[in-house]
Tab-separated table of C-alpha atoms in Angstrom:
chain	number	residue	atom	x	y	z
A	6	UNK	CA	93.440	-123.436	31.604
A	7	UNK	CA	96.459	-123.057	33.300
A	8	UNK	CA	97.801	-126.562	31.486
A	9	UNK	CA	96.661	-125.325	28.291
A	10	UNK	CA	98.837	-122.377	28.771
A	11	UNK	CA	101.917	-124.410	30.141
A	12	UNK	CA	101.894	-126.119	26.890
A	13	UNK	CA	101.372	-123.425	24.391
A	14	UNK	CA	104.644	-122.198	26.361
A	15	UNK	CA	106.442	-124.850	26.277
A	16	UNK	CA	105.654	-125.589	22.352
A	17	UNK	CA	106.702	-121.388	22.131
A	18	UNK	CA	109.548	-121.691	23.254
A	19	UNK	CA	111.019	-124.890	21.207
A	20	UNK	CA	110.402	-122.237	17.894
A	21	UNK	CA	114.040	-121.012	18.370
A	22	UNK	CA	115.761	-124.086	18.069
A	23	UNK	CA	113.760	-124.952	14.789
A	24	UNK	CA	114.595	-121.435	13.765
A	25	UNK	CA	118.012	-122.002	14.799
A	26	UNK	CA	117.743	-125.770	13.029
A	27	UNK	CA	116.333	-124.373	9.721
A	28	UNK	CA	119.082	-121.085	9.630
A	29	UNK	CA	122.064	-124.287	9.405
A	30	UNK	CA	119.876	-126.188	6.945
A	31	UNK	CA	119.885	-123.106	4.581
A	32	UNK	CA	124.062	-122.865	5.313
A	33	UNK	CA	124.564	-126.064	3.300
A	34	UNK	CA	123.580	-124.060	0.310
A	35	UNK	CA	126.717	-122.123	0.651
A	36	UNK	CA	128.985	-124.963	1.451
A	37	UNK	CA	127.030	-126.552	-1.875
A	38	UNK	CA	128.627	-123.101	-3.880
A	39	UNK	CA	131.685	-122.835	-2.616
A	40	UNK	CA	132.697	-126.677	-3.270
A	41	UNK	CA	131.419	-126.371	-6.803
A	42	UNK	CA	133.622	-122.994	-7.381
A	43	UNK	CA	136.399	-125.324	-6.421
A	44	UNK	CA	135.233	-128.325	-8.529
A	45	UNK	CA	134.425	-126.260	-11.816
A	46	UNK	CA	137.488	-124.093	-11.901
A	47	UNK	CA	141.447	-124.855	-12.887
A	48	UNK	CA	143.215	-124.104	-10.183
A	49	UNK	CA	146.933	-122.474	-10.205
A	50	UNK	CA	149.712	-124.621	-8.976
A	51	UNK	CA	149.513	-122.395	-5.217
A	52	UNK	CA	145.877	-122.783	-5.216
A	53	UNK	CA	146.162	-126.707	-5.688
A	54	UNK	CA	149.419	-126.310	-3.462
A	55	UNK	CA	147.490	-124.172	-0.590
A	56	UNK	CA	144.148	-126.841	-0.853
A	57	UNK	CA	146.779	-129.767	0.561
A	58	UNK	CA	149.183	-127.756	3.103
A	59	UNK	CA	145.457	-126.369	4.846
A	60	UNK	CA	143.941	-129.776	4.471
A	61	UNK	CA	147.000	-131.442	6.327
A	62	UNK	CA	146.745	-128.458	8.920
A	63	UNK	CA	143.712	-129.329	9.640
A	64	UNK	CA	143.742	-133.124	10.466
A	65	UNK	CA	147.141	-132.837	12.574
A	66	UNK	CA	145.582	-130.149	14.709
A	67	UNK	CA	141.875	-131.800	15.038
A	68	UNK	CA	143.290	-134.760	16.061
A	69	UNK	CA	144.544	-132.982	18.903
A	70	UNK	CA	140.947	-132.694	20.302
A	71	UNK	CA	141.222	-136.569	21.479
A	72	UNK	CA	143.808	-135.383	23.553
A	73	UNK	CA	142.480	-132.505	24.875
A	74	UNK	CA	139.290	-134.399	25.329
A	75	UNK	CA	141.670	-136.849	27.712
A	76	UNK	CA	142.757	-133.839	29.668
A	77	UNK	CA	139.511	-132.823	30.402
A	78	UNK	CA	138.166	-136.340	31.706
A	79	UNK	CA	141.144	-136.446	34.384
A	80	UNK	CA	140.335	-132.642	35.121
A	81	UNK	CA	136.578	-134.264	35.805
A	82	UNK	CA	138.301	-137.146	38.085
A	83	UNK	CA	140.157	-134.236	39.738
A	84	UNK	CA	137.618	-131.770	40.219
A	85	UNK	CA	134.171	-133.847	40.882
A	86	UNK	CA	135.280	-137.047	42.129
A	87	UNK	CA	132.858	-139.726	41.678
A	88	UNK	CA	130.160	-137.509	39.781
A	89	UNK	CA	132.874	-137.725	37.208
A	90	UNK	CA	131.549	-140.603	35.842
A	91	UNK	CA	128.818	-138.459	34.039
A	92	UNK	CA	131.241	-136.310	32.664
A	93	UNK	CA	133.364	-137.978	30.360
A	94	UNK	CA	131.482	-137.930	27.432
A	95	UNK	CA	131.094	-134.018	28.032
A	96	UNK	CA	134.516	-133.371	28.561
A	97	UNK	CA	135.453	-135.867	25.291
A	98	UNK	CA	133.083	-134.200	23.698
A	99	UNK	CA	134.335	-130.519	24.558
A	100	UNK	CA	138.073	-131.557	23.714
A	101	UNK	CA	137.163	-132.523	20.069
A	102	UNK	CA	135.361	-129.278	19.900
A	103	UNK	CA	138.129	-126.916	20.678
A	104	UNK	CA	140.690	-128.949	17.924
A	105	UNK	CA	137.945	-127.792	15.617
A	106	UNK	CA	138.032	-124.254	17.258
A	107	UNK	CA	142.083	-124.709	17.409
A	108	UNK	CA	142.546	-125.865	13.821
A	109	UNK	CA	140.668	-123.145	12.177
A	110	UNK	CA	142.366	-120.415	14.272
A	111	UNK	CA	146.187	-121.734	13.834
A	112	UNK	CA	145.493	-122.242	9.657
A	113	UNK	CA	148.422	-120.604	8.206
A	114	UNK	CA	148.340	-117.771	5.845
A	115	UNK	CA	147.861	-118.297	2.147
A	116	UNK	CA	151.056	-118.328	0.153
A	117	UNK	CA	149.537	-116.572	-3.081
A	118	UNK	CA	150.012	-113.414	-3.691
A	119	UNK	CA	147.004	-110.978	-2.290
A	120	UNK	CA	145.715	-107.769	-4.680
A	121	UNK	CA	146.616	-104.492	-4.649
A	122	UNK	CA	145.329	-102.527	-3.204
A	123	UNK	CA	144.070	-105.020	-0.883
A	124	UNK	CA	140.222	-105.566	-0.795
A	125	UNK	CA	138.098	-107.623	1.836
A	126	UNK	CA	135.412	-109.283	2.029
A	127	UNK	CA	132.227	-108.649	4.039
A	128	UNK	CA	131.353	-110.506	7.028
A	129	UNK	CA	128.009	-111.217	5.474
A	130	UNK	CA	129.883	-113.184	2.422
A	131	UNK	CA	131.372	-115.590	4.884
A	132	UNK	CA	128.691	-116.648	6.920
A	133	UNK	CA	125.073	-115.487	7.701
A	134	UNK	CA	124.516	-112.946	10.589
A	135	UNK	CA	121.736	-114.924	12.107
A	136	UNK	CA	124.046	-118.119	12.628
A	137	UNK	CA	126.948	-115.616	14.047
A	138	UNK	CA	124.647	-113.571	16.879
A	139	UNK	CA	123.193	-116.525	17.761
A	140	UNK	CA	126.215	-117.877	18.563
A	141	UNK	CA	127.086	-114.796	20.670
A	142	UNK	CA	123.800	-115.172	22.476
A	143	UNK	CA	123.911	-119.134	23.125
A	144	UNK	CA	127.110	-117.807	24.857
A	145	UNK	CA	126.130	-114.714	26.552
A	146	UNK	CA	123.015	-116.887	27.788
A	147	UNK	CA	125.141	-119.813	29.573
A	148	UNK	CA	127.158	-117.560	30.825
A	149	UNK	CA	124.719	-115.233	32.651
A	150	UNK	CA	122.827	-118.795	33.976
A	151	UNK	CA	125.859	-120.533	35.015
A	152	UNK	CA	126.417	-117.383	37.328
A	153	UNK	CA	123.017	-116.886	38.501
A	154	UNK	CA	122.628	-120.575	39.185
A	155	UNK	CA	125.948	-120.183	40.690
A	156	UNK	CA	125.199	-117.070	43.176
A	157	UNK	CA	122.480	-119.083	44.671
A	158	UNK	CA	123.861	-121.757	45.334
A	159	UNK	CA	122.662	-124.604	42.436
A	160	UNK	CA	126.353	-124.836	41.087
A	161	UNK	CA	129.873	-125.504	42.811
A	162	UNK	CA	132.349	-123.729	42.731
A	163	UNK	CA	134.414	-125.803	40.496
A	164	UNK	CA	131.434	-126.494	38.264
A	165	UNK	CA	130.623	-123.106	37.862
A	166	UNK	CA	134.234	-122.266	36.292
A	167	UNK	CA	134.477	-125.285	34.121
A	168	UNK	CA	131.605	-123.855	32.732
A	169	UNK	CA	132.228	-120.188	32.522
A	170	UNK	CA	136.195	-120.986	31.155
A	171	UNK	CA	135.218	-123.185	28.402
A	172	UNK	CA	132.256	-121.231	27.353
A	173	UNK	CA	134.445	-118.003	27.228
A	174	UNK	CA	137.373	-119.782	25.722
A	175	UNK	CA	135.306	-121.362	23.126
A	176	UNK	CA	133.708	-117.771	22.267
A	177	UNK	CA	137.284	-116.237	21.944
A	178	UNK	CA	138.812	-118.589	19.344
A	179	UNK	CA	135.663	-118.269	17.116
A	180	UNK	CA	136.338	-114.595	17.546
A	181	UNK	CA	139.756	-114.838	16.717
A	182	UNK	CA	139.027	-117.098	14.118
A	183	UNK	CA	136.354	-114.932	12.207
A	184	UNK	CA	138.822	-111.750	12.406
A	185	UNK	CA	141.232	-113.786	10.919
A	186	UNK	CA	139.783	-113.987	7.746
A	187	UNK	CA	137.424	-110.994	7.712
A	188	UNK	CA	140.821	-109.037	7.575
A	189	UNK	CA	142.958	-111.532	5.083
A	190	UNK	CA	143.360	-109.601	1.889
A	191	UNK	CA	141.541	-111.518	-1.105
A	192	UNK	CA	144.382	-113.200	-3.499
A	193	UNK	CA	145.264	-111.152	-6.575
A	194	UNK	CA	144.688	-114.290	-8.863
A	195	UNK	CA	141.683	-114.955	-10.320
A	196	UNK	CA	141.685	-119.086	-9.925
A	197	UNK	CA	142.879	-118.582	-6.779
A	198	UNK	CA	139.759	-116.075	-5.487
A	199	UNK	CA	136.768	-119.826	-5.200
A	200	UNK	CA	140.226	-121.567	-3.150
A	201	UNK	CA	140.401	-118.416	-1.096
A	202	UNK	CA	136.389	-117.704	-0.576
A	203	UNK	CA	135.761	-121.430	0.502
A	204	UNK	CA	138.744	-121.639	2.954
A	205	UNK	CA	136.578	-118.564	4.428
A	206	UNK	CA	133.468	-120.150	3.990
A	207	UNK	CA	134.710	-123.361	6.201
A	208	UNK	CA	136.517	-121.632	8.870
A	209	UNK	CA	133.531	-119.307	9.635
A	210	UNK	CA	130.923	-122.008	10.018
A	211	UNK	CA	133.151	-123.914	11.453
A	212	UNK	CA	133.925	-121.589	14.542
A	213	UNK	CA	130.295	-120.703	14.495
A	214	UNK	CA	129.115	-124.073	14.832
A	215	UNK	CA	131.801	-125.326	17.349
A	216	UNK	CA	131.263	-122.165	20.046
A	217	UNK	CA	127.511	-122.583	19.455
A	218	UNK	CA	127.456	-126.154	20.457
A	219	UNK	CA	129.976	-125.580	23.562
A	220	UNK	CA	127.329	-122.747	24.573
A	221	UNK	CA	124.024	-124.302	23.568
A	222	UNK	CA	124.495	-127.778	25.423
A	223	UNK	CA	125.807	-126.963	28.762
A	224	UNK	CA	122.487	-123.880	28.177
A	225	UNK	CA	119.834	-126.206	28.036
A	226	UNK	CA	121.578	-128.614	30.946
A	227	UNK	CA	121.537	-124.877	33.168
A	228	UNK	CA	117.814	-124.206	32.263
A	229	UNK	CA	116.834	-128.098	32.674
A	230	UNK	CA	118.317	-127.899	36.269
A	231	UNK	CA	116.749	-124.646	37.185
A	232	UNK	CA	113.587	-125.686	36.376
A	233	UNK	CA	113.744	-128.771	38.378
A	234	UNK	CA	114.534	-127.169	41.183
A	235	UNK	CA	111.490	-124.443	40.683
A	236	UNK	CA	109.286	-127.393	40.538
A	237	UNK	CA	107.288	-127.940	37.520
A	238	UNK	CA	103.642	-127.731	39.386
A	239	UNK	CA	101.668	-124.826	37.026
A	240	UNK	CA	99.236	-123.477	39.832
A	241	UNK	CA	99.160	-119.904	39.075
A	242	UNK	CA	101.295	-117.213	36.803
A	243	UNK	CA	104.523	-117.699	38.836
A	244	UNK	CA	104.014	-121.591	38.035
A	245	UNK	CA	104.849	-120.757	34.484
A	246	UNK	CA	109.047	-119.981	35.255
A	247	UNK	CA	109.862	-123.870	35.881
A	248	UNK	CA	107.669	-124.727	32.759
A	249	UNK	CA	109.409	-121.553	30.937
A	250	UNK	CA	113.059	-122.940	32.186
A	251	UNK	CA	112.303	-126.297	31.286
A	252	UNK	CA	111.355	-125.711	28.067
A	253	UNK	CA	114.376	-123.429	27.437
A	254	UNK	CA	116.373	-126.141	28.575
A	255	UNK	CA	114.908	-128.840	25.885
A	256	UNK	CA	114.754	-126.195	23.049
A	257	UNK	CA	118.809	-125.095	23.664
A	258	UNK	CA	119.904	-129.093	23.785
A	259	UNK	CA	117.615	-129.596	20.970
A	260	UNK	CA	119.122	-126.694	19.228
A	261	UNK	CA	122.711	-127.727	20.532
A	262	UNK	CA	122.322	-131.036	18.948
A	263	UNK	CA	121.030	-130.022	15.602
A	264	UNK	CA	124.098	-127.632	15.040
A	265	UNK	CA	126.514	-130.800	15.815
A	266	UNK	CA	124.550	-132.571	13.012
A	267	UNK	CA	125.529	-129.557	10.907
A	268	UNK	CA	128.589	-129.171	11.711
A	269	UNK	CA	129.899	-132.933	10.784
A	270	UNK	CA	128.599	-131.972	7.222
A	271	UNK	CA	131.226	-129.201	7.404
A	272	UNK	CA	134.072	-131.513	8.073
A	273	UNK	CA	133.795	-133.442	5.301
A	274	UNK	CA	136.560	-132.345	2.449
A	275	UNK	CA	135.628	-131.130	-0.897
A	276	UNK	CA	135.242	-133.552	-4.269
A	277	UNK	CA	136.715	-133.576	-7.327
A	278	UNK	CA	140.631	-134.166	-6.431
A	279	UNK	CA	140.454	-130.676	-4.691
A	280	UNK	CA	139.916	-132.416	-1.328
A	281	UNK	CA	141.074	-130.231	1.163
A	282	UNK	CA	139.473	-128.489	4.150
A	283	UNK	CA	139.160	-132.045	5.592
């Protein structure tokens, strides 16, 4: 009985991630709109002119994440020694991330004139609430278990701030990023309004996606290595926490993983000769 009940857990709690999966399969829908509002309508000279200068932007400052990715493999060398050598894809990994987080929190303003008196649009417009709180509590979740596993001993020192710096860093430019253009007047231009809604449209999910996977990955590592150390023997009710922690820790990679498929799909630039975004 007590097997049968480990595994009815353990299915349980892999729901969220194909929640969490299903949420980002239903975004593509609004990436699907907002490139067609681009495609269908003729754009004004500062719309076409705005499309190329953010475009630009954002290759020049992505491309930055290889190098940031570099830092954080020597910072590996430098704080973990030889158990480095498991870290460099992480650190690579986290690098690219944050020139996705960077780019979308540097893009310059719009050039076109904004309406009067200036209107904004709602946060629900730009991306869906589920996707954004779940981002908030990926991060608010590896942050609490990197410090628990950290006050009793299961994580260094050093490991324990990598984790809690890039986590928090990582939640503060999506932040940053999402105010940004929450509070951007809409233009006053007609043409220019499908420009201006999918520049929003990107940027959100973009920042969403990016602090989600920072948070959900090094999550489901946290959980994974918790419940090892519990054990994973189901004798009684208290046997159920390493099974619980366990399958935490598959559902948030699984989760983690499935958002970083997503998010490649929001990379890609916009057809029809308005390719920016890219």
């Amino acid at each position: 009985m007590g097997r049968l009940i480990a595994f009815v857990l353990f299915i349980a709690l892999l729901v969220p991630a194909a929640a969490l999966a299903r949420a980002w399969s239903l975004a593509a829908g609004r990436r699907a709109v907002a490139a067609a509002a681009v495609g269908f309508v003729e754009l004004s000279p500062a719309g076409s002119a705005e499309l190329s200068r953010q475009a630009v932007h954002g290759r020049r400052v992505r491309q930055l994440g290889w190098l940031l990715g570099v830092a954080g493999i020597v910072a590996s060398v430098v704080l973990f020694a030889e158990a480095s050598v498991f870290l460099w894809l992480p650190a690579l990994a986290a690098g690219l991330l944050a020139g996705v987080l960077l780019a979308e929190v540097t893009r310059p303003r719009p050039r076109w004139a904004v309406a009067r008196p200036a209107r904004r649009p709602a946060r629900g417009e730009q991306v869906s609430l589920v996707l954004l709180w779940s981002m908030r509590a990926a991060v608010a979740g590896e942050l609490v278990t990197a410090v628990l596993l950290g006050s009793s001993g299961h994580l260094s020192d050093a490991a324990l701030t990598a984790l809690v710096v890039t986590a928090a860093l990582g939640w503060l430019l999506a932040e940053l990023a999402l105010a940004r253009v929450l509070f951007r007047p809409l233009p006053a231009e007609g043409a220019d309004l499908p420009v201006d809604e999918a520049q929003r449209t990107w940027t959100a999910h973009l920042v969403v996606a990016g602090a989600s996977v920072l948070a959900l990955v090094p999550l489901g590592v946290l959980l994974l290595v918790a419940g090892v150390d519990l054990g994973d023997e189901v004798r009684d009710g208290a046997g159920l926490l390493p099974v619980a922690l366990v399958a935490g820790g598959f559902g948030a990679l699984a989760a983690g993983l499935a958002v970083a498929g997503y998010l490649l799909t929001w990379l890609r630039p916009l057809r029809q000769g308005a390719a920016a975004l890219a």
